PDB file of C-alpha atoms and ligand atoms in Angstrom:
ATOM      1  CA  UNK A 215      91.900  97.729 107.559  1.00 94.00           C
ATOM      2  CA  UNK A 216      93.177  96.528 104.179  1.00 97.00           C
ATOM      3  CA  UNK A 217      93.604  99.191 101.531  1.00 97.00           C
ATOM      4  CA  UNK A 218      94.843  99.316  97.949  1.00 97.00           C
ATOM      5  CA  UNK A 219      95.899 102.705  96.607  1.00 97.00           C
ATOM      6  CA  UNK A 220      95.394 103.459  92.938  1.00 97.00           C
ATOM      7  CA  UNK A 221      96.683 106.801  91.768  1.00 98.00           C
ATOM      8  CA  UNK A 222      98.776 108.386  89.035  1.00 98.00           C
ATOM      9  CA  UNK A 223     102.409 109.324  89.711  1.00 97.00           C
ATOM     10  CA  UNK A 224     102.583 112.505  91.785  1.00 96.00           C
ATOM     11  CA  UNK A 225      99.099 112.185  93.289  1.00 97.00           C
ATOM     12  CA  UNK A 226     100.546 111.519  96.737  1.00 96.00           C
ATOM     13  CA  UNK A 227     100.410 107.737  97.165  1.00 96.00           C
ATOM     14  CA  UNK A 228     103.615 107.687  99.202  1.00 96.00           C
ATOM     15  CA  UNK A 229     102.627 110.555 101.505  1.00 96.00           C
ATOM     16  CA  UNK A 230      99.064 109.402 102.065  1.00 97.00           C
ATOM     17  CA  UNK A 231     100.075 105.746 102.282  1.00 98.00           C
ATOM     18  CA  UNK A 232     102.453 106.601 105.133  1.00 97.00           C
ATOM     19  CA  UNK A 233      99.730 108.619 106.881  1.00 97.00           C
ATOM     20  CA  UNK A 234      97.192 105.777 106.608  1.00 97.00           C
ATOM     21  CA  UNK A 235      99.756 103.237 107.812  1.00 97.00           C
ATOM     22  CA  UNK A 236     100.612 105.335 110.863  1.00 97.00           C
ATOM     23  CA  UNK A 237      96.952 106.079 111.648  1.00 97.00           C
ATOM     24  CA  UNK A 238      95.832 102.435 111.561  1.00 96.00           C
ATOM     25  CA  UNK A 239      99.173 100.921 112.678  1.00 96.00           C
ATOM     26  CA  UNK A 240      99.405  98.772 109.586  1.00 97.00           C
ATOM     27  CA  UNK A 241     102.334  98.102 107.248  1.00 97.00           C
ATOM     28  CA  UNK A 242     102.792 100.384 104.229  1.00 97.00           C
ATOM     29  CA  UNK A 243     103.804  98.195 101.293  1.00 97.00           C
ATOM     30  CA  UNK A 244     105.063 100.390  98.443  1.00 97.00           C
ATOM     31  CA  UNK A 245     106.192  98.440  95.377  1.00 97.00           C
ATOM     32  CA  UNK A 246     108.150 101.417  93.985  1.00 96.00           C
ATOM     33  CA  UNK A 247     110.075 101.781  97.255  1.00 96.00           C
ATOM     34  CA  UNK A 248     110.796  98.042  97.400  1.00 96.00           C
ATOM     35  CA  UNK A 249     112.074  98.101  93.808  1.00 97.00           C
ATOM     36  CA  UNK A 250     114.171 101.260  94.332  1.00 96.00           C
ATOM     37  CA  UNK A 251     115.677  99.661  97.436  1.00 96.00           C
ATOM     38  CA  UNK A 252     116.817  96.680  95.328  1.00 96.00           C
ATOM     39  CA  UNK A 253     118.285  99.072  92.746  1.00 96.00           C
ATOM     40  CA  UNK A 254     120.130 101.052  95.441  1.00 96.00           C
ATOM     41  CA  UNK A 255     121.588  97.851  96.907  1.00 97.00           C
ATOM     42  CA  UNK A 256     122.411  96.550  93.405  1.00 97.00           C
ATOM     43  CA  UNK A 257     120.885  93.155  94.152  1.00 96.00           C
ATOM     44  CA  UNK A 258     120.376  90.814  91.154  1.00 96.00           C
ATOM     45  CA  UNK A 259     116.691  91.817  91.178  1.00 96.00           C
ATOM     46  CA  UNK A 260     117.689  95.484  91.342  1.00 96.00           C
ATOM     47  CA  UNK A 261     119.972  95.088  88.342  1.00 97.00           C
ATOM     48  CA  UNK A 262     117.205  93.340  86.436  1.00 97.00           C
ATOM     49  CA  UNK A 263     114.606  96.070  87.063  1.00 97.00           C
ATOM     50  CA  UNK A 264     116.686  99.264  86.932  1.00 97.00           C
ATOM     51  CA  UNK A 265     116.118  99.869  83.220  1.00 97.00           C
ATOM     52  CA  UNK A 266     112.341  99.597  83.572  1.00 97.00           C
ATOM     53  CA  UNK A 267     112.323 102.145  86.403  1.00 96.00           C
ATOM     54  CA  UNK A 268     114.613 104.547  84.550  1.00 96.00           C
ATOM     55  CA  UNK A 269     112.381 104.402  81.456  1.00 96.00           C
ATOM     56  CA  UNK A 270     109.117 104.695  83.419  1.00 95.00           C
ATOM     57  CA  UNK A 271     107.931 101.280  82.224  1.00 96.00           C
ATOM     58  CA  UNK A 272     106.249  98.604  84.308  1.00 97.00           C
ATOM     59  CA  UNK A 273     108.568  95.886  85.548  1.00 98.00           C
ATOM     60  CA  UNK A 274     107.389  92.356  84.672  1.00 98.00           C
ATOM     61  CA  UNK A 275     104.255  91.402  86.621  1.00 97.00           C
ATOM     62  CA  UNK A 276     105.762  88.270  88.177  1.00 97.00           C
ATOM     63  CA  UNK A 277     108.531  90.254  89.885  1.00 97.00           C
ATOM     64  CA  UNK A 278     106.156  92.604  91.691  1.00 97.00           C
ATOM     65  CA  UNK A 279     103.645  89.857  92.422  1.00 97.00           C
ATOM     66  CA  UNK A 280     106.315  87.743  94.148  1.00 96.00           C
ATOM     67  CA  UNK A 281     107.372  90.765  96.219  1.00 96.00           C
ATOM     68  CA  UNK A 282     103.794  91.505  97.146  1.00 97.00           C
ATOM     69  CA  UNK A 283     102.994  87.920  98.111  1.00 97.00           C
ATOM     70  CA  UNK A 284     105.900  87.958 100.536  1.00 97.00           C
ATOM     71  CA  UNK A 285     104.791  91.330 101.969  1.00 97.00           C
ATOM     72  CA  UNK A 286     101.174  90.186 102.396  1.00 97.00           C
ATOM     73  CA  UNK A 287     102.295  87.022 104.187  1.00 98.00           C
ATOM     74  CA  UNK A 288     104.296  89.255 106.573  1.00 97.00           C
ATOM     75  CA  UNK A 289     101.326  91.627 106.974  1.00 97.00           C
ATOM     76  CA  UNK A 290      99.116  88.693 107.880  1.00 97.00           C
ATOM     77  CA  UNK A 291     101.536  87.620 110.598  1.00 96.00           C
ATOM     78  CA  UNK A 292     101.717  91.233 111.811  1.00 95.00           C
ATOM     79  CA  UNK A 293      97.990  91.559 112.468  1.00 94.00           C
ATOM     80  CA  UNK A 294      96.187  91.388 109.141  1.00 95.00           C
ATOM     81  CA  UNK A 295      96.064  94.979 107.903  1.00 96.00           C
ATOM     82  CA  UNK A 296      97.969  96.674 105.094  1.00 98.00           C
ATOM     83  CA  UNK A 297      98.075  99.644 102.815  1.00 98.00           C
ATOM     84  CA  UNK A 298      99.322  98.605  99.409  1.00 97.00           C
ATOM     85  CA  UNK A 299     100.774 101.385  97.260  1.00 97.00           C
ATOM     86  CA  UNK A 300     101.811 100.880  93.652  1.00 96.00           C
ATOM     87  CA  UNK A 301     100.014  97.659  92.828  1.00 97.00           C
ATOM     88  CA  UNK A 302      97.857  96.734  90.976  1.00 97.00           C
ATOM     89  CA  UNK A 303      98.890  98.748  87.952  1.00 97.00           C
ATOM     90  CA  UNK A 304      97.160  96.719  85.245  1.00 96.00           C
ATOM     91  CA  UNK A 305      94.298  94.252  84.956  1.00 95.00           C
ATOM     92  CA  UNK A 306      96.546  91.161  85.149  1.00 95.00           C
ATOM     93  CA  UNK A 307      98.068  92.421  88.398  1.00 96.00           C
ATOM     94  CA  UNK A 308      94.607  93.236  89.758  1.00 95.00           C
ATOM     95  CA  UNK A 309      93.444  89.665  89.131  1.00 94.00           C
ATOM     96  CA  UNK A 310      96.642  88.056  90.385  1.00 95.00           C
ATOM     97  CA  UNK A 311      96.820  90.248  93.495  1.00 95.00           C
ATOM     98  CA  UNK A 312      93.210  89.378  94.263  1.00 94.00           C
ATOM     99  CA  UNK A 313      93.999  85.673  93.939  1.00 94.00           C
ATOM    100  CA  UNK A 314      97.042  85.929  96.200  1.00 96.00           C
ATOM    101  CA  UNK A 315      95.134  87.937  98.813  1.00 95.00           C
ATOM    102  CA  UNK A 316      92.131  85.676  98.603  1.00 94.00           C
ATOM    103  CA  UNK A 317      94.245  82.555  99.109  1.00 95.00           C
ATOM    104  CA  UNK A 318      95.707  84.190 102.259  1.00 96.00           C
ATOM    105  CA  UNK A 319      92.324  85.458 103.531  1.00 95.00           C
ATOM    106  CA  UNK A 320      93.630  89.007 103.060  1.00 96.00           C
ATOM    107  CA  UNK A 321      91.534  90.627 100.301  1.00 95.00           C
ATOM    108  CA  UNK A 322      91.260  94.420 100.320  1.00 95.00           C
ATOM    109  CA  UNK A 323      88.358  96.230 101.986  1.00 94.00           C
ATOM    110  CA  UNK A 324      88.888  99.484 100.127  1.00 95.00           C
ATOM    111  CA  UNK A 325      90.412 100.588  96.829  1.00 96.00           C
ATOM    112  CA  UNK A 326      91.433 104.183  97.422  1.00 97.00           C
ATOM    113  CA  UNK A 327      91.695 106.293  94.284  1.00 97.00           C
ATOM    114  CA  UNK A 328      93.506 109.653  94.346  1.00 97.00           C
ATOM    115  CA  UNK A 329      92.561 111.910  91.459  1.00 97.00           C
ATOM    116  CA  UNK A 330      94.533 114.808  90.005  1.00 97.00           C
ATOM    117  CA  UNK A 331      95.010 116.202  86.516  1.00 96.00           C
ATOM    118  CA  UNK A 332      98.147 115.751  84.430  1.00 97.00           C
ATOM    119  CA  UNK A 333      99.209 119.408  84.616  1.00 97.00           C
ATOM    120  CA  UNK A 334      99.207 119.344  88.419  1.00 97.00           C
ATOM    121  CA  UNK A 335     100.902 115.928  88.540  1.00 97.00           C
ATOM    122  CA  UNK A 336     103.657 117.073  86.178  1.00 97.00           C
ATOM    123  CA  UNK A 337     104.187 120.222  88.240  1.00 96.00           C
ATOM    124  CA  UNK A 338     104.552 118.189  91.447  1.00 96.00           C
ATOM    125  CA  UNK A 339     106.891 115.609  89.932  1.00 96.00           C
ATOM    126  CA  UNK A 340     109.169 118.282  88.466  1.00 95.00           C
ATOM    127  CA  UNK A 341     109.233 120.049  91.848  1.00 94.00           C
ATOM    128  CA  UNK A 342     110.177 116.745  93.490  1.00 92.00           C
ATOM    129  CA  UNK A 343     112.881 116.158  90.857  1.00 91.00           C
ATOM    130  CA  UNK A 344     114.672 119.280  92.069  1.00 89.00           C
ATOM    131  CA  UNK A 345     114.816 117.844  95.592  1.00 91.00           C
ATOM    132  CA  UNK A 346     115.081 114.074  95.282  1.00 90.00           C
ATOM    133  CA  UNK A 347     116.778 113.289  91.972  1.00 87.00           C
ATOM    134  CA  UNK A 348     114.733 110.188  91.209  1.00 90.00           C
ATOM    135  CA  UNK A 349     115.944 108.804  87.884  1.00 90.00           C
ATOM    136  CA  UNK A 350     112.369 108.753  86.511  1.00 94.00           C
ATOM    137  CA  UNK A 351     111.409 112.352  87.373  1.00 93.00           C
ATOM    138  CA  UNK A 352     112.526 113.839  84.046  1.00 94.00           C
ATOM    139  CA  UNK A 353     109.988 115.515  81.703  1.00 94.00           C
ATOM    140  CA  UNK A 354     110.067 112.675  79.134  1.00 95.00           C
ATOM    141  CA  UNK A 355     109.809 109.863  81.666  1.00 96.00           C
ATOM    142  CA  UNK A 356     107.078 111.696  83.610  1.00 96.00           C
ATOM    143  CA  UNK A 357     105.029 111.960  80.405  1.00 96.00           C
ATOM    144  CA  UNK A 358     105.563 108.243  79.766  1.00 96.00           C
ATOM    145  CA  UNK A 359     104.460 107.310  83.330  1.00 96.00           C
ATOM    146  CA  UNK A 360     101.326 109.472  83.119  1.00 97.00           C
ATOM    147  CA  UNK A 361     100.384 107.994  79.740  1.00 97.00           C
ATOM    148  CA  UNK A 362     100.895 104.468  81.049  1.00 97.00           C
ATOM    149  CA  UNK A 363      98.693 105.233  84.043  1.00 97.00           C
ATOM    150  CA  UNK A 364      95.873 106.443  81.791  1.00 97.00           C
ATOM    151  CA  UNK A 365      96.226 103.491  79.409  1.00 97.00           C
ATOM    152  CA  UNK A 366      96.651 100.505  81.684  1.00 97.00           C
ATOM    153  CA  UNK A 367      96.030 101.506  85.304  1.00 96.00           C
ATOM    154  CA  UNK A 368      92.994 103.815  85.228  1.00 96.00           C
ATOM    155  CA  UNK A 369      90.823 101.180  83.461  1.00 95.00           C
ATOM    156  CA  UNK A 370      91.051  98.852  86.487  1.00 95.00           C
ATOM    157  CA  UNK A 371      89.163 101.405  88.627  1.00 96.00           C
ATOM    158  CA  UNK A 372      85.899 100.200  87.093  1.00 94.00           C
ATOM    159  CA  UNK A 373      86.590  96.748  88.478  1.00 92.00           C
ATOM    160  CA  UNK A 374      86.750  98.073  92.050  1.00 93.00           C
ATOM    161  CA  UNK A 375      83.746 100.314  91.455  1.00 92.00           C
ATOM    162  CA  UNK A 376      81.764  97.227  90.391  1.00 91.00           C
ATOM    163  CA  UNK A 377      82.937  95.359  93.500  1.00 89.00           C
ATOM    164  CA  UNK A 378      81.660  98.249  95.595  1.00 90.00           C
ATOM    165  CA  UNK A 379      84.973  98.988  97.301  1.00 93.00           C
ATOM    166  CA  UNK A 380      86.123 102.098  95.404  1.00 95.00           C
ATOM    167  CA  UNK A 381      86.633 105.324  97.345  1.00 96.00           C
ATOM    168  CA  UNK A 382      87.672 108.316  95.207  1.00 96.00           C
ATOM    169  CA  UNK A 383      89.295 111.364  96.708  1.00 97.00           C
ATOM    170  CA  UNK A 384      90.138 114.666  95.026  1.00 96.00           C
ATOM    171  CA  UNK A 385      93.924 114.913  95.393  1.00 97.00           C
ATOM    172  CA  UNK A 386      94.284 118.364  93.826  1.00 96.00           C
ATOM    173  CA  UNK A 387      94.358 119.969  97.292  1.00 96.00           C
ATOM    174  CA  UNK A 388      97.097 120.175  99.911  1.00 96.00           C
ATOM    175  CA  UNK A 389      98.500 116.953 101.365  1.00 96.00           C
ATOM    176  CA  UNK A 390      96.976 117.846 104.757  1.00 96.00           C
ATOM    177  CA  UNK A 391      93.478 118.377 103.308  1.00 97.00           C
ATOM    178  CA  UNK A 392      93.633 115.207 101.219  1.00 97.00           C
ATOM    179  CA  UNK A 393      94.924 113.255 104.213  1.00 97.00           C
ATOM    180  CA  UNK A 394      92.099 114.479 106.408  1.00 97.00           C
ATOM    181  CA  UNK A 395      89.463 113.513 103.863  1.00 97.00           C
ATOM    182  CA  UNK A 396      90.998 110.056 103.454  1.00 97.00           C
ATOM    183  CA  UNK A 397      91.085 109.376 107.194  1.00 97.00           C
ATOM    184  CA  UNK A 398      87.508 110.621 107.655  1.00 96.00           C
ATOM    185  CA  UNK A 399      86.319 108.365 104.836  1.00 95.00           C
ATOM    186  CA  UNK A 400      88.227 105.330 106.127  1.00 95.00           C
ATOM    187  CA  UNK A 401      87.146 105.887 109.727  1.00 94.00           C
ATOM    188  CA  UNK A 402      83.534 106.119 108.566  1.00 91.00           C
ATOM    189  CA  UNK A 403      83.882 102.717 106.912  1.00 88.00           C
ATOM    190  CA  UNK A 404      85.696 101.035 109.765  1.00 86.00           C
ATOM    191  CA  UNK A 405      82.589  99.949 111.747  1.00 84.00           C
ATOM    192  CA  UNK A 406      81.308  98.099 108.689  1.00 80.00           C
ATOM    193  CA  UNK A 407      84.543  96.164 108.263  1.00 80.00           C
ATOM    194  CA  UNK A 408      84.863  94.892 111.783  1.00 67.00           C
ATOM    195  CA  UNK A 409      83.376  91.724 113.246  1.00 53.00           C
ATOM    196  CA  UNK A 410      79.876  91.461 111.794  1.00 48.00           C
ATOM    197  CA  UNK A 411      78.680  89.533 114.855  1.00 46.00           C
ATOM    198  CA  UNK A 412      79.347  92.605 117.023  1.00 43.00           C
ATOM    199  CA  UNK A 413      76.249  94.401 118.339  1.00 45.00           C
ATOM    200  CA  UNK A 414      74.711  96.774 115.842  1.00 47.00           C
ATOM    201  CA  UNK A 415      76.376 100.165 115.781  1.00 43.00           C
ATOM    202  CA  UNK A 416      74.905 103.590 115.356  1.00 44.00           C
ATOM    203  CA  UNK A 417      74.231 104.324 111.694  1.00 45.00           C
ATOM    204  CA  UNK A 418      76.607 106.837 110.162  1.00 41.00           C
ATOM    205  CA  UNK A 419      75.516 109.829 108.149  1.00 39.00           C
ATOM    206  CA  UNK A 420      77.537 109.476 104.974  1.00 41.00           C
ATOM    207  CA  UNK A 421      75.682 112.045 102.895  1.00 42.00           C
ATOM    208  CA  UNK A 422      78.377 114.666 103.357  1.00 42.00           C
ATOM    209  CA  UNK A 423      80.945 112.153 102.138  1.00 44.00           C
ATOM    210  CA  UNK A 424      79.293 111.555  98.786  1.00 43.00           C
ATOM    211  CA  UNK A 425      82.300 112.699  96.845  1.00 46.00           C
ATOM    212  CA  UNK A 426      84.765 110.835  99.027  1.00 44.00           C
ATOM    213  CA  UNK A 427      82.813 107.677  98.341  1.00 44.00           C
ATOM    214  CA  UNK A 428      82.895 108.271  94.615  1.00 44.00           C
ATOM    215  CA  UNK A 429      79.132 108.661  94.523  1.00 44.00           C
ATOM    216  CA  UNK A 430      78.789 112.056  92.883  1.00 43.00           C
ATOM    217  CA  UNK A 431      80.690 115.252  92.323  1.00 41.00           C
ATOM    218  CA  UNK A 432      82.712 117.084  89.735  1.00 41.00           C
ATOM    219  CA  UNK A 433      85.945 115.317  90.635  1.00 41.00           C
ATOM    220  CA  UNK A 434      84.585 111.896  89.668  1.00 40.00           C
ATOM    221  CA  UNK A 435      86.176 110.772  86.432  1.00 40.00           C
ATOM    222  CA  UNK A 436      87.995 114.079  85.959  1.00 39.00           C
ATOM    223  CA  UNK A 437      91.363 112.492  85.334  1.00 40.00           C
ATOM    224  CA  UNK A 438      90.190 109.361  83.567  1.00 37.00           C
TER     225      UNK A 438
HETATM  226  P1  ADP B 615     105.083 106.519  90.573  1.00 90.12           P
HETATM  227  O1  ADP B 615     103.680 106.147  90.875  1.00 90.12           O
HETATM  228  O2  ADP B 615     105.401 107.947  90.920  1.00 90.12           O
HETATM  229  O3  ADP B 615     105.522 106.177  89.171  1.00 90.12           O
HETATM  230  P2  ADP B 615     106.218 104.288  92.141  1.00 90.12           P
HETATM  231  O4  ADP B 615     107.254 104.438  93.187  1.00 90.12           O
HETATM  232  O5  ADP B 615     104.901 103.720  92.537  1.00 90.12           O
HETATM  233  O6  ADP B 615     106.064 105.763  91.552  1.00 90.12           O
HETATM  234  O7  ADP B 615     106.781 103.410  90.940  1.00 90.12           O
HETATM  235  C1  ADP B 615     108.016 103.681  90.335  1.00 90.12           C
HETATM  236  C2  ADP B 615     108.343 102.644  89.254  1.00 90.12           C
HETATM  237  O8  ADP B 615     108.421 101.344  89.840  1.00 90.12           O
HETATM  238  C3  ADP B 615     107.312 102.496  88.141  1.00 90.12           C
HETATM  239  O9  ADP B 615     107.468 103.447  87.103  1.00 90.12           O
HETATM  240  C4  ADP B 615     107.601 101.071  87.659  1.00 90.12           C
HETATM  241  O10 ADP B 615     108.752 101.034  86.851  1.00 90.12           O
HETATM  242  C5  ADP B 615     107.920 100.342  88.953  1.00 90.12           C
HETATM  243  N1  ADP B 615     106.725  99.723  89.566  1.00 90.12           N
HETATM  244  C6  ADP B 615     106.183 100.021  90.766  1.00 90.12           C
HETATM  245  N2  ADP B 615     105.101  99.261  91.018  1.00 90.12           N
HETATM  246  C7  ADP B 615     104.958  98.444  89.942  1.00 90.12           C
HETATM  247  C8  ADP B 615     104.012  97.441  89.585  1.00 90.12           C
HETATM  248  N3  ADP B 615     102.986  97.118  90.363  1.00 90.12           N
HETATM  249  N4  ADP B 615     104.170  96.818  88.394  1.00 90.12           N
HETATM  250  C9  ADP B 615     105.184  97.127  87.581  1.00 90.12           C
HETATM  251  N5  ADP B 615     106.085  98.067  87.839  1.00 90.12           N
HETATM  252  C10 ADP B 615     105.997  98.731  89.014  1.00 90.12           C
END
């Protein structure tokens, strides 16, 4: 199972990414965590990117793409699955990440989109700020990150919708409910992703998952 997660800050990428990784026994590659780890260790890369993180700006594409190439090579050696969290964040990264993955025979099966509105996202990030003290969880930087998501990240969803791999989930509910819907949707897709030469499997009834598959529903496009 190879999954990209596309979601605004505060939607639950980290939580759900960890759940998916544990469920499918695949590596969870989170660009924000990798970058924050460099900052914490004060590596040369960490020193170079700290300002971008503190201001809620995107770090230069090449830095994250190099990190992601390395992580995908490791994921390939580890069995071939991954859940990628935090990239792509703009159209250039989407194209470049596709090229890297394609060259390695590791393109994504699913682009998982978590949707939530800005008021809820801001509420969650401010609640997290009280507990975690991330340098970018201040009201001004949160507003900047949400605006950047709407401007440069949300537009790439159409690209995955056109490729037929977009799965949208309403992330306004509790982490447990969102997690359950994600795993149900991914499990329902799993038979179609496995060896196509395998004997035909029982057809799945996906009608009740219309919204999870981004087909219909009030949540579709709500935060875009
Ligand atoms: P959030 O989605 O809550 O903003 P992340 O941990 O995914 O949290 O990202 C934190 C910060 O790391 C971003 O604001 C940005 O500065 C940097 N970052 C993470 N991923 C990327 C990426 N793909 N491209 C550029 N910058 C990134």
